[in-house]
Coordinates of C-alpha atoms in Angstrom, one line a residue:
X1160 CA -6.1 -5.4 -36.7
X1161 CA -3.9 -2.2 -36.5
X1162 CA -0.1 -2.3 -36.8
X1163 CA 0.4 -1.0 -33.2
X1164 CA -2.2 -3.6 -31.9
X1165 CA 0.0 -6.3 -33.6
X1166 CA 3.3 -4.8 -32.3
X1167 CA 1.7 -4.7 -28.7
X1168 CA 0.5 -8.3 -29.0
X1169 CA 3.9 -9.6 -30.3
X1170 CA 5.8 -7.8 -27.5
X1171 CA 3.5 -9.4 -25.0
X1172 CA 4.1 -12.9 -26.4
X1173 CA 7.9 -12.3 -26.2
X1174 CA 8.0 -11.1 -22.8
X1175 CA 5.6 -13.8 -21.6
X1176 CA 8.3 -16.1 -22.9
X1177 CA 11.0 -14.4 -21.2
X1178 CA 9.2 -14.1 -17.8
X1179 CA 8.4 -18.0 -18.0
X1180 CA 12.0 -19.0 -18.8
X1181 CA 13.4 -16.5 -16.2
X1182 CA 11.1 -17.7 -13.3
X1183 CA 11.5 -21.4 -14.1
X1184 CA 15.2 -21.2 -14.4
X1185 CA 15.5 -19.7 -11.2
X1186 CA 14.4 -23.0 -9.6
X1187 CA 16.4 -25.6 -11.4
X1188 CA 18.2 -26.4 -14.7
X1189 CA 15.7 -26.8 -17.6
X1190 CA 16.4 -29.1 -20.5
X1191 CA 15.1 -28.0 -24.1
X1192 CA 14.6 -31.2 -25.9
X1193 CA 12.8 -32.3 -29.0
X1194 CA 12.9 -30.6 -32.3
X1195 CA 12.4 -27.2 -31.4
X1196 CA 9.4 -24.9 -32.0
X1197 CA 6.3 -26.3 -33.6
X1198 CA 5.9 -25.2 -37.3
X1199 CA 2.8 -23.5 -38.9
X1200 CA 2.2 -22.7 -42.7
X1201 CA 2.1 -18.9 -43.2
X1202 CA 0.2 -17.1 -45.6
X1203 CA 0.9 -13.8 -47.4
X1204 CA -1.7 -11.2 -48.7
X1205 CA -1.3 -10.9 -52.2
X1206 CA -3.8 -11.0 -55.2
X1207 CA -3.1 -14.9 -55.4
X1208 CA -2.4 -15.9 -51.7
X1209 CA 0.6 -18.5 -51.7
X1210 CA 1.5 -20.8 -49.0
X1211 CA 5.2 -20.6 -47.8
X1212 CA 6.8 -23.9 -47.1
X1213 CA 7.2 -24.4 -43.3
X1214 CA 10.8 -25.1 -43.4
X1215 CA 13.0 -23.7 -40.6
X1216 CA 14.9 -21.6 -42.9
X1217 CA 11.9 -19.9 -44.4
X1218 CA 10.4 -19.7 -40.8
X1219 CA 13.3 -17.9 -39.5
X1220 CA 13.3 -15.6 -42.6
X1221 CA 9.7 -14.8 -42.2
X1222 CA 10.0 -14.2 -38.4
X1223 CA 12.9 -11.6 -38.9
X1224 CA 11.0 -9.9 -41.8
X1225 CA 7.9 -9.6 -39.6
X1226 CA 10.0 -8.2 -36.8
X1227 CA 11.6 -5.6 -39.1
X1228 CA 8.3 -4.6 -40.6
X1229 CA 7.0 -3.8 -37.2
X1230 CA 10.0 -1.8 -36.3
X1231 CA 11.2 -4.5 -33.6
X1232 CA 14.3 -5.6 -35.4
X1233 CA 16.3 -5.6 -32.5
X1234 CA 14.3 -8.6 -31.2
X1235 CA 15.8 -10.6 -34.0
X1236 CA 18.7 -11.0 -31.4
X1237 CA 16.5 -13.0 -29.3
X1238 CA 18.4 -16.1 -30.3
X1239 CA 21.6 -14.6 -28.9
X1240 CA 19.8 -14.0 -25.6
X1241 CA 18.8 -17.6 -25.9
X1242 CA 22.3 -18.8 -26.2
X1243 CA 23.6 -16.7 -23.3
X1244 CA 20.9 -18.1 -21.2
X1245 CA 21.9 -21.6 -22.1
X1246 CA 25.7 -20.9 -21.5
X1247 CA 24.5 -20.0 -17.9
X1248 CA 22.8 -23.2 -17.4
X1249 CA 19.1 -21.9 -17.2
X1250 CA 18.4 -23.8 -20.5
X1251 CA 20.4 -27.0 -21.0
X1252 CA 19.5 -29.6 -23.8
X1253 CA 20.0 -32.8 -21.9
X1254 CA 20.2 -34.6 -25.1
X1255 CA 23.2 -32.9 -26.2
X1256 CA 26.7 -34.4 -25.5
X1257 CA 27.5 -31.6 -23.4
X1258 CA 24.4 -31.7 -21.3
X1259 CA 25.0 -31.3 -17.4
X1260 CA 21.3 -31.9 -16.6
X1261 CA 20.6 -35.5 -15.5
X1262 CA 17.4 -37.5 -15.7
X1263 CA 17.2 -37.3 -12.2
X1264 CA 17.2 -33.5 -12.0
X1265 CA 14.5 -33.3 -14.7
X1266 CA 12.1 -35.4 -12.6
X1267 CA 10.4 -33.2 -10.3
X1268 CA 7.2 -35.2 -9.5
X1269 CA 6.1 -38.6 -8.5
X1270 CA 6.6 -41.3 -11.0
X1271 CA 2.7 -42.2 -10.4
X1272 CA 1.7 -39.0 -12.2
X1273 CA 3.6 -40.0 -15.3
X1274 CA 1.6 -40.8 -18.6
X1275 CA 2.7 -43.8 -20.6
X1276 CA 4.1 -41.6 -23.2
X1277 CA 6.3 -39.5 -20.8
X1278 CA 4.1 -36.5 -20.3
X1279 CA 3.0 -35.5 -16.7
X1280 CA -0.6 -35.4 -15.7
X1281 CA -1.0 -33.0 -12.6
X1282 CA 2.5 -31.5 -12.0
X1283 CA 5.5 -30.4 -13.9
X1284 CA 6.9 -33.9 -14.7
X1285 CA 9.0 -32.7 -17.6
X1286 CA 10.6 -29.2 -17.5
X1287 CA 12.2 -29.7 -20.7
X1288 CA 8.9 -30.5 -22.4
X1289 CA 7.3 -27.5 -20.3
X1290 CA 9.6 -24.9 -21.8
X1291 CA 9.1 -26.3 -25.2
X1292 CA 5.3 -26.2 -24.6
X1293 CA 5.7 -22.5 -23.4
X1294 CA 7.7 -21.6 -26.7
X1295 CA 5.2 -23.5 -28.9
X1296 CA 2.1 -22.0 -27.2
X1297 CA 3.6 -18.5 -27.6
X1298 CA 4.2 -19.0 -31.3
X1299 CA 0.8 -20.7 -31.9
X1300 CA -0.7 -17.7 -30.1
X1301 CA 1.2 -15.3 -32.1
X1302 CA 0.1 -17.2 -35.3
X1303 CA -3.6 -17.1 -34.1
X1304 CA -3.4 -13.4 -33.9
X1305 CA -2.0 -12.8 -37.1
X1306 CA -3.3 -15.5 -39.2
X1307 CA -6.9 -15.5 -38.4
X1308 CA -7.7 -15.3 -41.9
X1309 CA -6.0 -17.2 -45.0
X1310 CA -4.2 -14.1 -45.6
X1311 CA -2.1 -11.7 -43.4
X1312 CA -1.8 -8.0 -43.9
X1313 CA 1.4 -6.2 -42.8
X1314 CA 1.7 -2.6 -43.4
X1315 CA 5.3 -1.5 -43.8
X1316 CA 6.6 1.3 -41.7
X1317 CA 7.5 4.0 -44.0
X1318 CA 11.0 5.6 -43.7
X1319 CA 10.5 8.9 -41.7
X1320 CA 6.7 8.5 -41.2
X1321 CA 5.4 9.1 -37.8
X1322 CA 2.1 10.1 -36.3
X1323 CA 1.4 13.8 -37.0
X1324 CA 1.4 16.2 -33.9
X1325 CA -0.6 19.5 -33.6
X1326 CA -0.2 21.9 -30.7
X1327 CA 1.7 19.1 -28.6
X1328 CA -0.9 16.3 -29.0
X1329 CA -0.6 13.3 -31.5
X1330 CA -3.3 13.0 -34.1
X1331 CA -4.3 10.4 -36.7
X1332 CA -2.9 10.7 -40.1
X1333 CA -6.3 11.6 -41.4
X1334 CA -8.4 14.3 -39.8
X1335 CA -12.2 15.2 -40.0
X1336 CA -13.8 18.1 -41.8
X1337 CA -17.2 19.0 -40.2
X1338 CA -18.4 21.8 -42.9
X1339 CA -21.1 19.9 -44.3
X1340 CA -22.8 19.0 -40.9
X1341 CA -24.1 22.4 -40.5
X1342 CA -23.5 24.3 -43.8
X1343 CA -25.6 22.1 -46.0
X1344 CA -29.0 22.8 -47.8
X1345 CA -30.1 19.5 -46.1
X1346 CA -28.1 19.0 -42.9
X1347 CA -27.9 15.6 -41.3
X1348 CA -29.9 15.0 -38.2
X1349 CA -28.1 15.6 -34.7
X1350 CA -28.2 12.0 -34.0
X1351 CA -26.6 11.0 -37.3
X1352 CA -23.8 13.8 -36.7
X1353 CA -23.1 12.3 -33.2
X1354 CA -22.7 8.7 -34.7
X1355 CA -20.4 9.9 -37.5
X1356 CA -18.3 11.9 -34.9
X1357 CA -18.1 8.9 -32.7
X1358 CA -17.0 6.7 -35.7
X1359 CA -14.4 9.3 -36.8
X1360 CA -12.8 9.2 -33.2
X1361 CA -13.1 5.4 -32.7
X1362 CA -11.1 5.0 -36.0
X1363 CA -8.4 7.4 -34.9
X1364 CA -9.5 10.7 -36.6
X1365 CA -9.1 12.9 -33.4
X1366 CA -8.3 16.1 -35.4
X1367 CA -11.4 18.0 -36.1
X1368 CA -11.8 21.1 -38.1
X1369 CA -15.0 23.3 -37.8
X1370 CA -15.9 27.0 -38.2
X1371 CA -17.9 29.9 -37.1
X1372 CA -18.7 30.4 -40.8
X1373 CA -20.1 26.7 -41.2
X1374 CA -23.7 27.5 -40.9
X1375 CA -25.3 30.7 -39.2
X1376 CA -24.7 32.7 -36.2
X1377 CA -27.5 30.8 -34.7
X1378 CA -26.3 27.2 -35.7
X1379 CA -22.9 26.3 -36.8
X1380 CA -20.1 23.9 -35.9
X1381 CA -19.7 25.5 -32.5
X1382 CA -23.2 24.7 -31.4
X1383 CA -23.2 21.1 -32.7
X1384 CA -19.9 20.6 -30.8
X1385 CA -21.4 22.0 -27.7
X1386 CA -24.3 19.4 -27.8
X1387 CA -21.9 16.7 -28.7
X1388 CA -19.4 17.2 -26.0
X1389 CA -22.3 17.8 -23.6
X1390 CA -23.4 14.2 -24.3
X1391 CA -19.8 12.7 -24.8
X1392 CA -17.8 14.8 -22.4
X1393 CA -15.1 12.0 -22.2
X1394 CA -14.3 12.7 -25.7
X1395 CA -13.3 16.4 -25.2
X1396 CA -9.7 15.6 -24.3
X1397 CA -9.2 13.3 -27.1
X1398 CA -10.0 15.7 -29.7
X1399 CA -7.9 18.6 -31.2
X1400 CA -10.2 21.0 -32.4
X1401 CA -9.4 23.7 -35.1
X1402 CA -11.9 26.6 -35.7
X1403 CA -12.1 29.0 -38.3
X1404 CA -13.4 32.6 -37.7
X1405 CA -12.5 36.1 -38.1
X1406 CA -15.1 37.1 -40.5
X1407 CA -17.8 39.8 -39.9
X1408 CA -20.7 38.3 -38.2
X1409 CA -23.1 36.5 -40.4
X1410 CA -21.1 37.5 -43.4
X1411 CA -18.3 36.0 -45.5
X1412 CA -16.4 39.0 -45.2
X1413 CA -13.0 38.8 -43.6
X1414 CA -12.5 41.5 -40.8
X1415 CA -8.7 41.4 -39.3
X1416 CA -9.5 44.3 -36.7
X1417 CA -8.6 43.3 -33.1
X1418 CA -12.2 44.1 -32.1
X1419 CA -13.6 41.5 -34.7
X1420 CA -11.1 38.8 -33.9
X1421 CA -11.5 39.0 -30.4
X1422 CA -15.3 38.9 -30.9
X1423 CA -15.2 35.7 -32.9
X1424 CA -12.9 34.0 -30.6
X1425 CA -15.0 34.9 -27.6
X1426 CA -18.1 34.0 -29.4
X1427 CA -16.8 30.5 -30.1
X1428 CA -15.9 30.1 -26.7
X1429 CA -19.4 31.3 -25.4
X1430 CA -21.1 28.8 -27.7
X1431 CA -18.6 26.0 -26.6
X1432 CA -19.6 27.0 -22.9
X1433 CA -16.6 25.1 -21.6
X1434 CA -17.4 21.9 -23.0
X1435 CA -14.3 22.1 -25.3
X1436 CA -11.2 24.3 -25.6
X1437 CA -10.2 26.0 -29.0
X1438 CA -7.1 24.2 -29.7
X1439 CA -6.4 26.1 -33.0
X1440 CA -8.0 29.2 -34.2
X1441 CA -7.3 30.5 -37.8
X1442 CA -8.9 33.6 -39.6
X1443 CA -10.8 31.8 -42.5
X1444 CA -9.2 34.5 -44.9
X1445 CA -6.6 37.2 -44.3
X1446 CA -8.1 40.7 -44.3
X1447 CA -6.6 42.9 -47.1
X1448 CA -7.1 45.8 -44.9
X1449 CA -4.5 44.6 -42.2
X1450 CA -1.4 42.8 -42.4
X1451 CA -0.7 39.3 -41.4
X1452 CA 1.8 40.5 -38.6
X1453 CA -1.1 42.4 -37.0
X1454 CA -3.5 39.5 -37.2
X1455 CA -1.0 37.0 -35.9
X1456 CA 0.1 39.6 -33.0
X1457 CA -3.5 39.7 -32.0
X1458 CA -3.9 35.9 -32.1
X1459 CA -0.6 35.5 -30.1
X1460 CA -1.9 37.6 -27.3
X1461 CA -5.0 35.3 -27.1
X1462 CA -2.8 32.5 -26.8
X1463 CA -1.1 34.2 -23.8
X1464 CA -4.5 34.9 -22.5
X1465 CA -5.4 31.2 -22.5
X1466 CA -8.3 31.7 -24.8
X1467 CA -6.7 29.5 -27.7
X1468 CA -3.9 27.1 -27.6
X1469 CA -2.4 27.8 -31.2
X1470 CA -2.6 29.6 -34.3
X1471 CA -3.5 28.5 -37.8
X1472 CA -3.6 30.0 -41.2
X1473 CA -6.1 29.6 -43.9
X1474 CA -5.7 30.2 -47.8
X1475 CA -2.6 32.2 -47.6
X1476 CA 0.6 32.0 -49.8
X1477 CA 4.2 31.1 -49.0
X1478 CA 5.5 34.7 -48.4
X1479 CA 2.6 35.2 -45.9
X1480 CA 3.3 32.0 -44.0
X1481 CA 7.0 33.0 -43.5
X1482 CA 6.0 36.4 -42.3
X1483 CA 3.4 34.9 -39.9
X1484 CA 5.8 32.3 -38.5
X1485 CA 8.2 35.2 -37.6
X1486 CA 5.7 36.6 -35.2
X1487 CA 4.5 33.6 -33.6
X1488 CA 5.0 29.8 -34.2
X1489 CA 2.1 28.5 -36.7
X1490 CA 0.5 25.4 -35.7
X1491 CA -0.9 24.5 -39.1
X1492 CA -1.8 25.9 -42.4
X1493 CA -4.9 25.0 -44.0
X1494 CA -5.3 24.9 -47.9
X1495 CA -7.1 23.2 -50.7
X1496 CA -5.2 20.0 -51.9
X1497 CA -6.3 17.0 -53.9
X1498 CA -5.8 15.1 -57.1
X1499 CA -8.5 17.7 -58.3
X1500 CA -6.3 20.8 -57.2
X1501 CA -2.6 20.7 -56.9
X1502 CA -1.8 24.4 -56.9
X1503 CA -0.4 24.3 -53.3
X1504 CA 2.4 21.9 -54.7
X1505 CA 3.3 24.4 -57.4
X1506 CA 3.1 27.8 -55.6
X1507 CA 5.6 27.2 -52.9
X1508 CA 3.2 26.7 -50.0
X1509 CA 3.9 23.0 -49.6
X1510 CA 7.6 23.8 -49.7
X1511 CA 7.5 26.6 -47.2
X1512 CA 5.4 24.4 -44.7
X1513 CA 8.0 21.6 -45.0
X1514 CA 10.9 24.1 -44.5
X1515 CA 9.3 25.5 -41.5
X1516 CA 8.1 22.4 -40.1
X1517 CA 4.4 23.5 -40.3
X1518 CA 1.8 20.7 -40.8
X1519 CA -0.4 21.4 -44.0
X1520 CA -4.1 20.7 -43.5
X1521 CA -5.6 19.4 -46.9
X1522 CA -9.3 20.5 -47.2
X1523 CA -11.5 19.3 -49.8
X1524 CA -9.1 16.3 -50.4
X1525 CA -12.0 14.4 -52.3
X1526 CA -12.3 17.4 -54.8
X1527 CA -15.7 18.6 -52.9
X1528 CA -17.1 15.2 -53.7
X1529 CA -16.3 14.7 -57.3
X1530 CA -13.5 12.2 -56.7
X1531 CA -15.9 10.0 -54.4
X1532 CA -18.2 9.9 -57.5
X1533 CA -20.8 12.3 -56.0
X1534 CA -21.7 13.7 -59.4
X1535 CA -20.3 13.7 -63.0
X1536 CA -22.0 16.7 -64.4
X1537 CA -23.3 20.1 -63.1
X1538 CA -26.9 18.9 -63.4
X1539 CA -26.3 16.1 -60.9
X1540 CA -25.2 18.7 -58.2
X1541 CA -28.4 19.7 -56.0
X1542 CA -29.8 23.0 -56.3
X1543 CA -28.7 25.7 -53.7
X1544 CA -25.4 23.8 -53.5
X1545 CA -22.6 26.6 -53.7
X1546 CA -20.7 24.0 -55.9
X1547 CA -23.0 24.8 -58.6
X1548 CA -21.5 28.3 -58.6
X1549 CA -17.7 27.1 -59.0
X1550 CA -16.0 27.2 -62.5
X1551 CA -14.5 23.7 -62.4
X1552 CA -17.8 22.0 -62.1
X1553 CA -19.5 23.8 -65.1
X1554 CA -20.4 21.8 -68.1
X1555 CA -17.6 22.6 -70.4
X1556 CA -14.9 22.1 -67.8
X1557 CA -16.6 19.1 -66.4
X1558 CA -16.2 17.3 -69.9
X1559 CA -12.8 17.7 -69.7
X1560 CA -12.1 17.4 -66.0
X1561 CA -14.1 14.0 -65.6
X1562 CA -11.4 12.3 -67.6
X1563 CA -8.9 12.6 -64.6
X1564 CA -11.7 11.2 -62.2
X1565 CA -12.2 8.2 -64.7
X1566 CA -8.5 7.5 -64.6
X1567 CA -8.5 7.4 -60.8
X1568 CA -11.3 5.0 -60.9
X1569 CA -9.5 2.8 -63.1
X1570 CA -6.3 2.6 -60.8
X1571 CA -8.8 2.2 -57.8
X1572 CA -10.4 -0.8 -59.6
X1573 CA -7.1 -2.5 -60.3
X1574 CA -6.1 -2.0 -56.6
X1575 CA -9.5 -3.3 -55.3
X1576 CA -10.2 -0.1 -53.4
X1577 CA -12.6 3.0 -53.8
X1578 CA -11.5 6.0 -55.8
X1579 CA -11.9 8.2 -52.6
X1580 CA -9.1 5.8 -51.1
X1581 CA -6.8 6.2 -53.9
X1582 CA -7.3 10.1 -53.5
X1583 CA -6.6 9.9 -49.9
X1584 CA -3.8 7.5 -50.3
X1585 CA -2.2 10.0 -52.6
X1586 CA -1.9 12.6 -50.0
X1587 CA -0.9 10.2 -47.1
X1588 CA 1.9 8.8 -49.5
X1589 CA 3.0 12.3 -50.4
X1590 CA 3.1 13.5 -46.8
X1591 CA 6.5 13.8 -45.4
X1592 CA 8.3 13.0 -48.7
X1593 CA 11.5 14.9 -49.5
X1594 CA 10.5 18.7 -49.9
X1595 CA 7.1 17.9 -48.6
X1596 CA 5.4 18.7 -45.4
X1597 CA 3.4 16.4 -43.0
X1598 CA -0.1 16.5 -44.9
X1599 CA -3.2 15.9 -42.8
X1600 CA -6.2 15.6 -45.2
X1601 CA -9.6 16.3 -43.7
X1602 CA -12.2 14.6 -45.7
X1603 CA -16.0 15.1 -44.6
X1604 CA -18.7 12.7 -44.9
X1605 CA -21.9 13.0 -43.1
X1606 CA -22.3 9.3 -42.4
X1607 CA -20.6 6.6 -40.4
X1608 CA -20.0 4.4 -43.6
X1609 CA -18.4 7.2 -45.5
X1610 CA -16.1 8.2 -42.7
X1611 CA -15.1 4.4 -42.3
X1612 CA -14.4 4.3 -46.0
X1613 CA -12.2 7.5 -45.4
X1614 CA -10.4 6.2 -42.6
X1615 CA -10.3 2.1 -43.2
X1616 CA -8.6 0.3 -45.9
X1617 CA -6.8 3.3 -47.4
X1618 CA -3.4 1.9 -48.9
X1619 CA 0.0 3.4 -49.1
X1620 CA 0.8 3.8 -52.9
X1621 CA 3.9 2.4 -54.4
X1622 CA 6.4 4.6 -56.2
X1623 CA 5.2 3.1 -59.5
X1624 CA 1.6 4.1 -58.7
X1625 CA 2.5 7.6 -57.4
X1626 CA 4.3 7.9 -60.9
X1627 CA 1.1 6.8 -62.6
X1628 CA -1.0 9.5 -60.8
X1629 CA 1.8 12.1 -61.6
X1630 CA 1.1 11.0 -65.4
X1631 CA -2.5 11.4 -64.9
X1632 CA -2.2 14.9 -63.4
X1633 CA -0.1 16.2 -66.2
X1634 CA -2.4 14.5 -68.9
X1635 CA -5.5 15.7 -67.5
X1636 CA -4.9 19.0 -66.0
X1637 CA -8.0 20.1 -64.4
X1638 CA -9.4 23.1 -66.0
X1639 CA -11.4 26.0 -64.2
X1640 CA -10.6 28.7 -61.5
X1641 CA -11.2 27.5 -57.8
X1642 CA -13.7 30.1 -57.2

């Protein structure tokens, strides 16, 4: 159950209590008798679950803690509200010395409907017990919602953390990278792709990253998206779509001329055929023959024309980001960032994004699969896979680099999660820390199971665990150039 769902349920329960008391109090005084709210044993999620004694003191402390954890600390003042209502005579304990409620006032049905134990059968014989029952029911329902298992998980609201936003729309903390759906020696079936995209969206990953270059001019991310949104048109408005382009048609060669940038954007729109807007467009690489000011000026004009909603940057340095941002606000900067590659943290890019308030989109957050255990040596990478050409994955480099992977596996084992979840947790925990921008990782995964693992059960790491990962990064610095 998500934190937002729990918060909503709790608010509903409390509002129900208030409404019940208010509506009943408008008819006649009500007495609150008995020993108060019913008590339940609560359990905490920990390696060894422990039962918290159900004393009133512990109960109050735990309820206050839950409300504070959910960001609802103000509701801890509910007791103050209850006291004020009591002073107004809406709730009055007829058993107290100062009670103004008589037994006669508490009797609102015929005595013939009264059970031998003082409870009514078909009416509201005892408003005192009625209110107690309402409150007890609310608490029972609350506990039923939270304690459906032997343990309860409450994810703390981290200071300064909030849902990311791109081009004015809220997105999930983790996005989805579409590259390997169409740029793959053995691409998955269309049916499998649709199932995976639906899973991502259902789990809150509504920022999707595709590319004109992810495949061929005849079949790439745009073609797949056209088919997907044709079948699921209701999903189009839910997704924030970022597309990389700006290369020469059918080549991995940047061309920053106005003619080619317009060709690229128009081609993306033609293929999408109105099924989906291009929310963010980014040139996959900056053309060395043009300036970033020229590139962004062209894209800014396309924003004015309504062809794209925002401008992204891809694989640029800190100074380029600053220059681009002066021409037009930059919606996002996409760079490689993972435990496998931390150059972005050391070259000023992350710092610049933080200063300018630009979200950083982290591609290859799982080290192109190595942190997911996809392979441990060059020989395990399939023939035709471009990773076989990258320096970090060559045999000599891998003999050293695999030490980092093994350390991450060890931490994951101790936490009871998968190594990919540690890799993603590191990025999500790093996001928004002092001096750090909002970081949105975009793992891929071409099956629903992989996407689910990337989006569910990813923990937030403690300070001690972040320190441990920092030690691992320093002791096992990854060898080999990126390309």
